[in-house]
Short mmCIF file of C-alpha atoms in Angstrom, two decimals:
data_model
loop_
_atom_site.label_atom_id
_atom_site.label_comp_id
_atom_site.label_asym_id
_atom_site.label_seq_id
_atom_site.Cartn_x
_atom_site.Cartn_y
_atom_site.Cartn_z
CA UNK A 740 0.00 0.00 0.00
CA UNK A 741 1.31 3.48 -0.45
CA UNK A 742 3.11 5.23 1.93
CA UNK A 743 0.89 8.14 4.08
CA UNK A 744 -2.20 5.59 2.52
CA UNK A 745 -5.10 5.34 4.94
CA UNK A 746 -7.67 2.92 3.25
CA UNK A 747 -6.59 -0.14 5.91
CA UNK A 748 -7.96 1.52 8.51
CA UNK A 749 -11.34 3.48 6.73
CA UNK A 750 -11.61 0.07 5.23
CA UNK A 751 -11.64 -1.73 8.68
CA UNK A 752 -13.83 1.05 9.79
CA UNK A 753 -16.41 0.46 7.27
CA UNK A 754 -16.40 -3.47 7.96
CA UNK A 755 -17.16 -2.70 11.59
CA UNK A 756 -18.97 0.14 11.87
CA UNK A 757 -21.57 -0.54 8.56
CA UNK A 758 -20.79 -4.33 7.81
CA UNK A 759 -20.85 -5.97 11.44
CA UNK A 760 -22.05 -2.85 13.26
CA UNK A 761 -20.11 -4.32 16.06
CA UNK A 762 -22.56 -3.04 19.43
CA UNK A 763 -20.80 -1.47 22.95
CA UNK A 764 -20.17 -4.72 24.93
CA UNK A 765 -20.62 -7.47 22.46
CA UNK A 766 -18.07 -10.72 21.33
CA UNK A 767 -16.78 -10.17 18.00
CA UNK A 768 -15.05 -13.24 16.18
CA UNK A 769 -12.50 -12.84 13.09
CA UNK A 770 -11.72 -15.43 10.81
CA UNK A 771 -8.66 -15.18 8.38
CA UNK A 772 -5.85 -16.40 6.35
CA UNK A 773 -2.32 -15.72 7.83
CA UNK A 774 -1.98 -13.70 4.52
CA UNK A 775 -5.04 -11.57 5.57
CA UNK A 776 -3.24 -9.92 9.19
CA UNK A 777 -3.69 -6.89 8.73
CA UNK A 778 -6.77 -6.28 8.06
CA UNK A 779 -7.69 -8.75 10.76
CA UNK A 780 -5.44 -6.08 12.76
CA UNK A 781 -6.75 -3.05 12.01
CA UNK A 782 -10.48 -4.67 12.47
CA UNK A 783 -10.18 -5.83 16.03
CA UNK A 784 -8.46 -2.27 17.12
CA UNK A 785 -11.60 -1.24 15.54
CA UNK A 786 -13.91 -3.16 17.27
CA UNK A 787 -12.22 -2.28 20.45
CA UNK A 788 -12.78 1.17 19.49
CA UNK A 789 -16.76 0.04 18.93
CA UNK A 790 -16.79 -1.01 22.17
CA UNK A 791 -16.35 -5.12 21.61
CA UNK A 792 -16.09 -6.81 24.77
CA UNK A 793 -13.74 -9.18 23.18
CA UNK A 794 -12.17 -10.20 19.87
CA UNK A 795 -11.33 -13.52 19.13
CA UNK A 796 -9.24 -14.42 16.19
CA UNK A 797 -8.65 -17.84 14.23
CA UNK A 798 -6.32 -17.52 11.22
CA UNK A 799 -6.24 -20.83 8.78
CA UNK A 800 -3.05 -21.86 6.45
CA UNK A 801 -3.89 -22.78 3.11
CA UNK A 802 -0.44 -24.89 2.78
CA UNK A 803 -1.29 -26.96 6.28
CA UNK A 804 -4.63 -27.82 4.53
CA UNK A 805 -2.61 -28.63 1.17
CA UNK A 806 -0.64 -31.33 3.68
CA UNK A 807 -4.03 -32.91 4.86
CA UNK A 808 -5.39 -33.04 1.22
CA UNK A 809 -1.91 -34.80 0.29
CA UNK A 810 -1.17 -36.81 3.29
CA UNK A 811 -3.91 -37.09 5.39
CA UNK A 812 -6.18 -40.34 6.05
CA UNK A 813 -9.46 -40.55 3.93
CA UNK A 814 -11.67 -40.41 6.99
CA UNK A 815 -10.30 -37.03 7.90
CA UNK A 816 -10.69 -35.10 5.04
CA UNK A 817 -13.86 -34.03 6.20
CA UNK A 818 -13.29 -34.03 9.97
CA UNK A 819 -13.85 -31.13 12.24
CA UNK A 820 -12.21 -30.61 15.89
CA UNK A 821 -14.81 -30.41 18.71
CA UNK A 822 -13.35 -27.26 19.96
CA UNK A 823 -13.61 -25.57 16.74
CA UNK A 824 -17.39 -26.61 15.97
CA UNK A 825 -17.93 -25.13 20.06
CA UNK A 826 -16.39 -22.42 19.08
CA UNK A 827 -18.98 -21.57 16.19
CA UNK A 828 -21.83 -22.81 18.49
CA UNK A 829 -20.49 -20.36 21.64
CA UNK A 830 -20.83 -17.56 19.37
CA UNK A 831 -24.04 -18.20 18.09
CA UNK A 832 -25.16 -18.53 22.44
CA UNK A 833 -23.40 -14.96 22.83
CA UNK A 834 -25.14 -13.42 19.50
CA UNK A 835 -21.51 -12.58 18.37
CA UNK A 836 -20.69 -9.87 15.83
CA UNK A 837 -18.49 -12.03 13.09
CA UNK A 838 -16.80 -11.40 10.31
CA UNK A 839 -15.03 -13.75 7.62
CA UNK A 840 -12.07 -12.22 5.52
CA UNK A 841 -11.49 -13.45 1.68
CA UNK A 842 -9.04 -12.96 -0.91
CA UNK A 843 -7.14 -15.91 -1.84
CA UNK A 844 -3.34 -15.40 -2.32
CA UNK A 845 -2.86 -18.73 -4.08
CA UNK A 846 -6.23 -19.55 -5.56
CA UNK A 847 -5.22 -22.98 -7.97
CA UNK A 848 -2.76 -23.96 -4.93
CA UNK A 849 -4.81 -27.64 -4.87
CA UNK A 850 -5.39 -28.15 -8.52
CA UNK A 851 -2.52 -30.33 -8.92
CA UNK A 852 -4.34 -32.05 -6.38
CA UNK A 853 -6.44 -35.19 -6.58
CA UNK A 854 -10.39 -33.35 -7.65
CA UNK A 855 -12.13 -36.13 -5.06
CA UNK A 856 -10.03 -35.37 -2.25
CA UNK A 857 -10.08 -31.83 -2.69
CA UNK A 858 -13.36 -31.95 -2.75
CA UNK A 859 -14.32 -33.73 0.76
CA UNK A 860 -11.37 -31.76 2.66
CA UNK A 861 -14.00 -29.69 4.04
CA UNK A 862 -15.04 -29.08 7.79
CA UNK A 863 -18.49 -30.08 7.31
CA UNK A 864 -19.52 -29.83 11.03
CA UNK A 865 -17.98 -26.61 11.63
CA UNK A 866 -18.81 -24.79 8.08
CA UNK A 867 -22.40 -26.18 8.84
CA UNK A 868 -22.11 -24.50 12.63
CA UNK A 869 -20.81 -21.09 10.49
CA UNK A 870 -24.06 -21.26 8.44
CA UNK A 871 -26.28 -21.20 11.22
CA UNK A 872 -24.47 -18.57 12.59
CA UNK A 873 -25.67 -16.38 9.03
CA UNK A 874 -29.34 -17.58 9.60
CA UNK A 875 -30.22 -14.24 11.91
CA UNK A 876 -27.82 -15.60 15.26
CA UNK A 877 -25.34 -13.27 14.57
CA UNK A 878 -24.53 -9.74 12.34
CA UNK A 879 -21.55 -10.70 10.14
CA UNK A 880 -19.54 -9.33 7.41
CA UNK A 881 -17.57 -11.05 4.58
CA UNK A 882 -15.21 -8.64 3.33
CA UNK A 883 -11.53 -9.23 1.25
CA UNK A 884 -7.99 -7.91 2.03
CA UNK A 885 -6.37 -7.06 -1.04
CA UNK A 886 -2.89 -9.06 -1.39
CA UNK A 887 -0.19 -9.93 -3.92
CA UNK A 888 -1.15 -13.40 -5.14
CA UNK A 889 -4.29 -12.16 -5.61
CA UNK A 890 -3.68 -9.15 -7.38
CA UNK A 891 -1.52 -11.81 -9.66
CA UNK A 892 -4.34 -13.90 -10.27
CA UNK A 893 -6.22 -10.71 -11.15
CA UNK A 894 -3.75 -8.56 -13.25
CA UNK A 895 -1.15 -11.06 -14.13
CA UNK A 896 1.38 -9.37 -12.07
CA UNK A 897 1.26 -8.55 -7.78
CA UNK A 898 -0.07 -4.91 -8.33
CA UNK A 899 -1.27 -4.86 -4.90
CA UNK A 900 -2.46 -0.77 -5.19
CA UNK A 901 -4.01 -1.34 -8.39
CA UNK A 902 -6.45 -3.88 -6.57
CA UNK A 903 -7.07 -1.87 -3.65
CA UNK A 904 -8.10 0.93 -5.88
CA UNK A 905 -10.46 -1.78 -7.63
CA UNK A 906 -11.45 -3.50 -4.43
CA UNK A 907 -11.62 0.61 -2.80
CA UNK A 908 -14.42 1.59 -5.40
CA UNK A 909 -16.30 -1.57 -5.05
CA UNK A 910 -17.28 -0.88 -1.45
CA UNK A 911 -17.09 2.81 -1.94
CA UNK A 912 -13.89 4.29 -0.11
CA UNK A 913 -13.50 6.43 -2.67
CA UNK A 914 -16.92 8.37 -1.96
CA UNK A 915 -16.36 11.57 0.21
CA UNK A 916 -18.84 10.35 2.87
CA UNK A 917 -18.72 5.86 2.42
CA UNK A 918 -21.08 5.73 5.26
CA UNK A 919 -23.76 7.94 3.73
CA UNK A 920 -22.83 6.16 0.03
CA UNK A 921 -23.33 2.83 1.68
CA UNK A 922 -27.05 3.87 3.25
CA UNK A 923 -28.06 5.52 -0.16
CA UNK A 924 -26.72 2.29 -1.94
CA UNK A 925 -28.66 0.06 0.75
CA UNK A 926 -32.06 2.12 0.17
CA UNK A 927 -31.61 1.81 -4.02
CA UNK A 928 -31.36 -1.84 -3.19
CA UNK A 929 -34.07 -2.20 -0.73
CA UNK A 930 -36.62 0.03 -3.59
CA UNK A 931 -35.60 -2.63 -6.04
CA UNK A 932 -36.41 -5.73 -3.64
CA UNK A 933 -39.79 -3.91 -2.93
CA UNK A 934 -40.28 -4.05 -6.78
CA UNK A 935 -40.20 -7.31 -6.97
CA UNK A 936 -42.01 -8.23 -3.79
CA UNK A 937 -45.07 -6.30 -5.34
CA UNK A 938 -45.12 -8.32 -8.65
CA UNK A 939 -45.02 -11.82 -6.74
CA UNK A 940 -43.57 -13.80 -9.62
CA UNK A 941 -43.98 -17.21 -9.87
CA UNK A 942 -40.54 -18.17 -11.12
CA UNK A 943 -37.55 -16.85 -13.26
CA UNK A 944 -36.98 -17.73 -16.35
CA UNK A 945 -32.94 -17.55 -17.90
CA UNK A 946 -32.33 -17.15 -21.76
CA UNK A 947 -28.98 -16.94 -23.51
CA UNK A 948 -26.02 -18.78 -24.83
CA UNK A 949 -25.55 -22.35 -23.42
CA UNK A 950 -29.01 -21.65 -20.90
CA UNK A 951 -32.48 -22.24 -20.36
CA UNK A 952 -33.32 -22.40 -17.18
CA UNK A 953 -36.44 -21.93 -15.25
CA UNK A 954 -36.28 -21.60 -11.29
CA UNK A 955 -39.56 -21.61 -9.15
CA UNK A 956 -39.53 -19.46 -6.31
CA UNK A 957 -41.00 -20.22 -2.66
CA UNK A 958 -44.34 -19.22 -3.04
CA UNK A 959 -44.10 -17.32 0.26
CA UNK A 960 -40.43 -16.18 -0.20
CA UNK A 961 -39.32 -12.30 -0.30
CA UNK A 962 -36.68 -10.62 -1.97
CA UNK A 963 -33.83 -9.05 0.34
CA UNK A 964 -31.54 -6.33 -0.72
CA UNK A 965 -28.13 -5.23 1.32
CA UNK A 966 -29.36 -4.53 4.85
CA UNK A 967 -29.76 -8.01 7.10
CA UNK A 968 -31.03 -8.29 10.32
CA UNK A 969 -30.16 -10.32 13.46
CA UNK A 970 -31.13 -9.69 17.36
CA UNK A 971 -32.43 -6.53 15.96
CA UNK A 972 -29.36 -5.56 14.64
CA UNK A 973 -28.89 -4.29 11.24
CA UNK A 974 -26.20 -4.68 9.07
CA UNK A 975 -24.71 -5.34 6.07
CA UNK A 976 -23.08 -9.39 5.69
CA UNK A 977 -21.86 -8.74 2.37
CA UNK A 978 -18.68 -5.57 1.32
CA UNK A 979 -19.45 -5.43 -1.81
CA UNK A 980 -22.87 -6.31 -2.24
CA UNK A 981 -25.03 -5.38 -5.38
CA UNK A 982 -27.47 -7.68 -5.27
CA UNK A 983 -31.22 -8.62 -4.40
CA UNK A 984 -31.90 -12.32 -3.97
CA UNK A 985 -33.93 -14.82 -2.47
CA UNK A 986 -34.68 -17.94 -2.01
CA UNK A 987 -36.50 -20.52 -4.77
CA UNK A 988 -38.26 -23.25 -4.10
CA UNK A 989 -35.73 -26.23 -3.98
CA UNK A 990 -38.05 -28.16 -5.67
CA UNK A 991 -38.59 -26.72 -9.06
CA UNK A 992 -35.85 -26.01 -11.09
CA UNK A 993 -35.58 -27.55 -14.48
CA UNK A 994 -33.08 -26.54 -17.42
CA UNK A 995 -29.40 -26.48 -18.10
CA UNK A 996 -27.23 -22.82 -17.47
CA UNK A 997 -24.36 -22.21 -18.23
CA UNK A 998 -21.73 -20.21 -15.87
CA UNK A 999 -20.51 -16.58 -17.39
CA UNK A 1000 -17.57 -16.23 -15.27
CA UNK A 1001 -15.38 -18.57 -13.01
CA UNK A 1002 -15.70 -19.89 -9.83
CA UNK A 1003 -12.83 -19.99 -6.83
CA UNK A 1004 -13.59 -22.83 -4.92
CA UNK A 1005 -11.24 -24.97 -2.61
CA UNK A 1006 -7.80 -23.93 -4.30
CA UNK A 1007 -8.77 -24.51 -7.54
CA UNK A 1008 -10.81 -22.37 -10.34
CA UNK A 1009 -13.93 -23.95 -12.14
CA UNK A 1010 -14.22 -22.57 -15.71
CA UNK A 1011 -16.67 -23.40 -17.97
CA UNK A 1012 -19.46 -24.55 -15.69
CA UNK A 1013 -22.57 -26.20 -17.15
CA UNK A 1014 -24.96 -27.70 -15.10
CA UNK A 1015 -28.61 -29.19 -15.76
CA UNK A 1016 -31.10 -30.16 -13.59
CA UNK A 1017 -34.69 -31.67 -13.05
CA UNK A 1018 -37.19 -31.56 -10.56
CA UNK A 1019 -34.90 -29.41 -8.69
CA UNK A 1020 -31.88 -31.59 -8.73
CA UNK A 1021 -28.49 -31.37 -10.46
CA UNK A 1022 -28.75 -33.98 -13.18
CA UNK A 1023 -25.43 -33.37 -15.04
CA UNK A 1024 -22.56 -31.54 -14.06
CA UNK A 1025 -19.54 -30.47 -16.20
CA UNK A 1026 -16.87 -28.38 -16.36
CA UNK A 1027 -13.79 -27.19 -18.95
CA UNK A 1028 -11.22 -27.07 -15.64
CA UNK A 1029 -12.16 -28.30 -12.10
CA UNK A 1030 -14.96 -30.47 -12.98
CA UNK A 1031 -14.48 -33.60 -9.99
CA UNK A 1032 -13.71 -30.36 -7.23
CA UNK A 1033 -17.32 -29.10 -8.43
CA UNK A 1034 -19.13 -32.81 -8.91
CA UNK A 1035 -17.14 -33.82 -5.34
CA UNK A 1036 -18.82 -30.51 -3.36
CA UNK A 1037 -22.25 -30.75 -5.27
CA UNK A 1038 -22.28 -34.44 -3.53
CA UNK A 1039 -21.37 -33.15 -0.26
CA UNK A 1040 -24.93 -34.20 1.44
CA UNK A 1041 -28.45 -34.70 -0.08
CA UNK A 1042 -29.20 -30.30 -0.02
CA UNK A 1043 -25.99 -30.06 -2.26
CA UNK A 1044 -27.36 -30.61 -5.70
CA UNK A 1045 -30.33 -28.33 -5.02
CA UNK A 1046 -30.81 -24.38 -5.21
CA UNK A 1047 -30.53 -22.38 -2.35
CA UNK A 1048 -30.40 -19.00 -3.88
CA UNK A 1049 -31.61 -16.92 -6.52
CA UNK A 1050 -29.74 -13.19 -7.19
CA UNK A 1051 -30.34 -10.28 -9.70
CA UNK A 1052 -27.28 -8.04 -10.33
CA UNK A 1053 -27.56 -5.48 -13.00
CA UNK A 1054 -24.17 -4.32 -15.14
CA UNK A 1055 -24.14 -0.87 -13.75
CA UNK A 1056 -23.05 -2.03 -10.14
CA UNK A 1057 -20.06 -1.21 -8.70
CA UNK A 1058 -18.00 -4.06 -8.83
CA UNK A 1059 -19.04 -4.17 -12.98
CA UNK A 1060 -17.51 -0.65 -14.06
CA UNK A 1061 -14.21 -1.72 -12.73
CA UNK A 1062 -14.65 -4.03 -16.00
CA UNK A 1063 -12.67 -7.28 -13.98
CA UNK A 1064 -12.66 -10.67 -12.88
CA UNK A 1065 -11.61 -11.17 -9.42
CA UNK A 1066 -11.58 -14.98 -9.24
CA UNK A 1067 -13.35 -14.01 -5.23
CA UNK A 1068 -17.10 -14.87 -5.56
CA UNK A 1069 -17.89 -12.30 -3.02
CA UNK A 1070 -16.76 -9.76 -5.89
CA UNK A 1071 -17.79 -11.78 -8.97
CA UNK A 1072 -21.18 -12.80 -7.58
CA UNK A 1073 -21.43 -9.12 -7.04
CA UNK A 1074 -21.35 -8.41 -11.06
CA UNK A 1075 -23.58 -10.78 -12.44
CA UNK A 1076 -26.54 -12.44 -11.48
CA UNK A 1077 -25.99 -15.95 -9.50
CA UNK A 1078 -27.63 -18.53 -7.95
CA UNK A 1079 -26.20 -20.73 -5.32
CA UNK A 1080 -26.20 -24.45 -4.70
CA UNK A 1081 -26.72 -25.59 -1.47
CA UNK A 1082 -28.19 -23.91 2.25
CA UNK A 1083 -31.36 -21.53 1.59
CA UNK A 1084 -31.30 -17.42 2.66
CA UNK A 1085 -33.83 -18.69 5.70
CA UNK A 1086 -34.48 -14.84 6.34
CA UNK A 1087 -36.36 -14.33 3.15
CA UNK A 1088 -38.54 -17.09 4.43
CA UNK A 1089 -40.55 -16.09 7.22
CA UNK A 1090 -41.47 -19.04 8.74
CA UNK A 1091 -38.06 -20.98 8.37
CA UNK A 1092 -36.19 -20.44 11.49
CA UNK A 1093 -38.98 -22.06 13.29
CA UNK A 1094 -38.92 -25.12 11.84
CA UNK A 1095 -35.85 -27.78 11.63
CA UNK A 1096 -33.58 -28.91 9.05
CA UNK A 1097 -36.42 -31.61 7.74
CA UNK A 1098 -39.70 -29.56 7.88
CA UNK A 1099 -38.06 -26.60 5.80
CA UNK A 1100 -37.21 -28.68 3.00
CA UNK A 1101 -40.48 -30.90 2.87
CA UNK A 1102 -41.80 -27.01 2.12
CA UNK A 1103 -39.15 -26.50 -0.32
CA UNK A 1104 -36.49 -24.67 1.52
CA UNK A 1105 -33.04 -26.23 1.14
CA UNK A 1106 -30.77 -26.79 3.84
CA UNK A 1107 -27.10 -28.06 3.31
CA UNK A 1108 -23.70 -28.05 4.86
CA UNK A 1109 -22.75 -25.90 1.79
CA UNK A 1110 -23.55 -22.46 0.11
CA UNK A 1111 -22.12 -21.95 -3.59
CA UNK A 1112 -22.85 -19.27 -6.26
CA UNK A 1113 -21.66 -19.37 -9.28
CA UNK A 1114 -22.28 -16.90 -11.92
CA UNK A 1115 -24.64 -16.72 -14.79
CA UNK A 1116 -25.69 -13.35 -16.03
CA UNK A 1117 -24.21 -11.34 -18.52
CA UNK A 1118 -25.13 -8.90 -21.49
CA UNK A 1119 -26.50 -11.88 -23.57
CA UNK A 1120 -28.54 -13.98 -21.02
CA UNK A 1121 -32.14 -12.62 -20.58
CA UNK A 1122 -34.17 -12.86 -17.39
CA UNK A 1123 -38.10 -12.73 -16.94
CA UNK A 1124 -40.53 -12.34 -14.07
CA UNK A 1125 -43.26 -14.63 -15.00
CA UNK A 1126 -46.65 -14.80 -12.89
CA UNK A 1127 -48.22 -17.94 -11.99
CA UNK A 1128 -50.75 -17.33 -15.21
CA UNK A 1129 -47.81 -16.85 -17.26
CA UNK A 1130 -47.86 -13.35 -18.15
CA UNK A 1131 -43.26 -12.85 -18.61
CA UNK A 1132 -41.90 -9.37 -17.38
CA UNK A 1133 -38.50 -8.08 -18.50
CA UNK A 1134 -35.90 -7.81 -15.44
CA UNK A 1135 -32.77 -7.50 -16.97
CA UNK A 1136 -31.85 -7.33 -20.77
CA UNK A 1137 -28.41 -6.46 -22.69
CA UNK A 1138 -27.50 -6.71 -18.74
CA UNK A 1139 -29.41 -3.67 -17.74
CA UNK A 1140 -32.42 -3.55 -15.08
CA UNK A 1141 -36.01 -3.45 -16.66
CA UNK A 1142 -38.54 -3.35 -13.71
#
């Protein structure tokens, strides 16, 4: 970063004060890469300056997870330490403030890597104990610390300035007030969710090169835009965010899509995505580069083939002038539309976090131990708002919004 350059700390600012909106007295938990320490730095001095009771940290090491995928036993690929699944529960008993920090700096490091294994080296108990925490027990933030391998990954060469000027304007740093950008971003979003909400559509329907897809969405479902809510809490869970989504009814999806930009998942990147399905399943699954990674987490448990998510992103967001690919879903998600394998958005259902894991998905919500989006929008893929008697409204077109 340059010298005399301030954007660390406004950034960690931002993620505390607007993402978590960290309250006086209240446990905050960080999560990180060793590569991400200082923003996980400046973030806890800032919660301590919010008032945080107490910050706990927990960095992970891609390369000791590399030596579990390569050496490890079979039956602990997947395994997750009691403490660490306690950990995730304890914060969910304290209504914790937590936030999760991105930005791989070595994003293919496991695709030399056998796909299978890759694939199950996941801690399904504990990610599944994080994903409960997202469900309204805690406000969160996922944000990313810009870093050389990723800016490699990005650019072709470790411009780390370059990206935080990118990564800057996506989550609006630059602006002269960010705070007061973020809340008139937040209402744009919320007037556009309201839009939809109105119309009540009865499902989506996706046209364009290599798709033709139709999702159905939960009949009692609402669309969300920004600005989350737990414990009466508000705030924002995703830096960048340009999206309104919800959640579809895991039951009727039927078509084949195609992905418009690649995925970043579990040290390798998925390009070329195509994926069918019927009756709300994934029926066929392929891929022009990590293809078993993909089929090995879309097998994960019996929620994994199924759709959890449904999101509308138009091309004039934020993250799409900056006109790149960031190989970090968090960003990419944030400049197309997406949809997401696995858990459902329970807040958009309103009845969902009063029922268990089995009830919500005999009524079509999806639960699983993952939550995936991959891309599909783009300038050439159309996508209608069609009412249960079939009348089709325009919602985005050449990649611009319509309603």
């Amino acid at each position: 970063m340059r010298a005399g350059d301030d954007r660390l700390e406004r950034y960690a600012r931002l993620v505390v004060r607007v993402g978590m909106n960290v309250q006086p007295g209240q446990l905050v938990c960080v999560d990180g890469l060793v590569e991400h320490a200082p923003l996980v730095r400046a973030v806890t001095r800032e919660a301590y300056a919010a008032g945080a009771s107490y910050v706990d940290v927990l960095y992970n090491d891609q390369h000791v997870r590399r030596a579990l995928i390569e050496l490890g036993a079979e039956d602990v690929l997947s395994y997750s330490p009691p403490w660490l699944v306690e950990r995730y529960r304890a914060f969910g008993r304290e209504r914790a403030a937590a936030c999760a920090i991105t930005g791989n700096p070595e994003p293919e490091l496991f695709a030399d890597l056998d796909g299978a294994r890759v694939g199950k080296a996941r801690m399904r108990e504990a990610v599944g104990e994080w994903l409960k925490l997202t469900d309204g027990l805690c406000n969160w933030a996922i944000v990313s610390y810009p870093n050389a391998g990723w800016a490699e990954t990005v650019f072709g060469e470790p411009d780390v300035d370059r990206l935080w000027d990118a990564v800057g304007h996506t989550v609006r740093l630059d602006a002269p007030d960010p705070v007061a950008a973020w809340q008139e971003h937040i209402e744009r979003l919320e007037a556009r969710a309201a839009a939809l909400n109105e119309r009540r559509f009865d499902h989506l329907r996706y046209r364009g090169p290599g798709t033709d897809l139709t999702i159905g969405l939960h009949p009692e479902s609402t669309w969300q835009g920004a600005r989350d809510y737990a414990n009466g809490i508000a705030h924002v869970a995703n830096m960048p965010t340009e999206e309104v989504y919800t959640t579809p009814d895991a039951r009727r999806t039927e078509g084949t899509v195609s992905a418009t930009l690649p995925l970043q998942l579990q040290g390798n990147i998925v390009r070329g995505l195509r994926v069918s399905f019927a009756n709300g399943r994934v029926t066929e699954l392929h891929a022009d580069s990590g293809e078993e990674v993909m089929r090995t987490h879309a097998a994960t448990d019996d929620g994994a083939a199924r759709l959890g998510e449904v999101a509308l992103v138009d091309r004039t967001s934020a993250v799409g002038e900056t006109g790149l690919v960031f190989y970090n879903t968090l960003f990419d998600e944030n400049a197309s539309s997406h949809i997401a394998l696995g858990a459902s958005i329970i807040q958009a259902v309103p009845w969902a976090s009063e029922l268990d894991d089995e009830e919500r998905h005999e009524r079509g919500v999806n639960h699983s131990s993952i939550h995936t989006d991959f891309m599909i929008g783009s300038d050439e893929v159309e996508i209608d708002g069609v009412s249960a008697s079939g009348e089709a409204v325009p919602l985005l077109r050449g990649g611009e919004w319509q309603l």
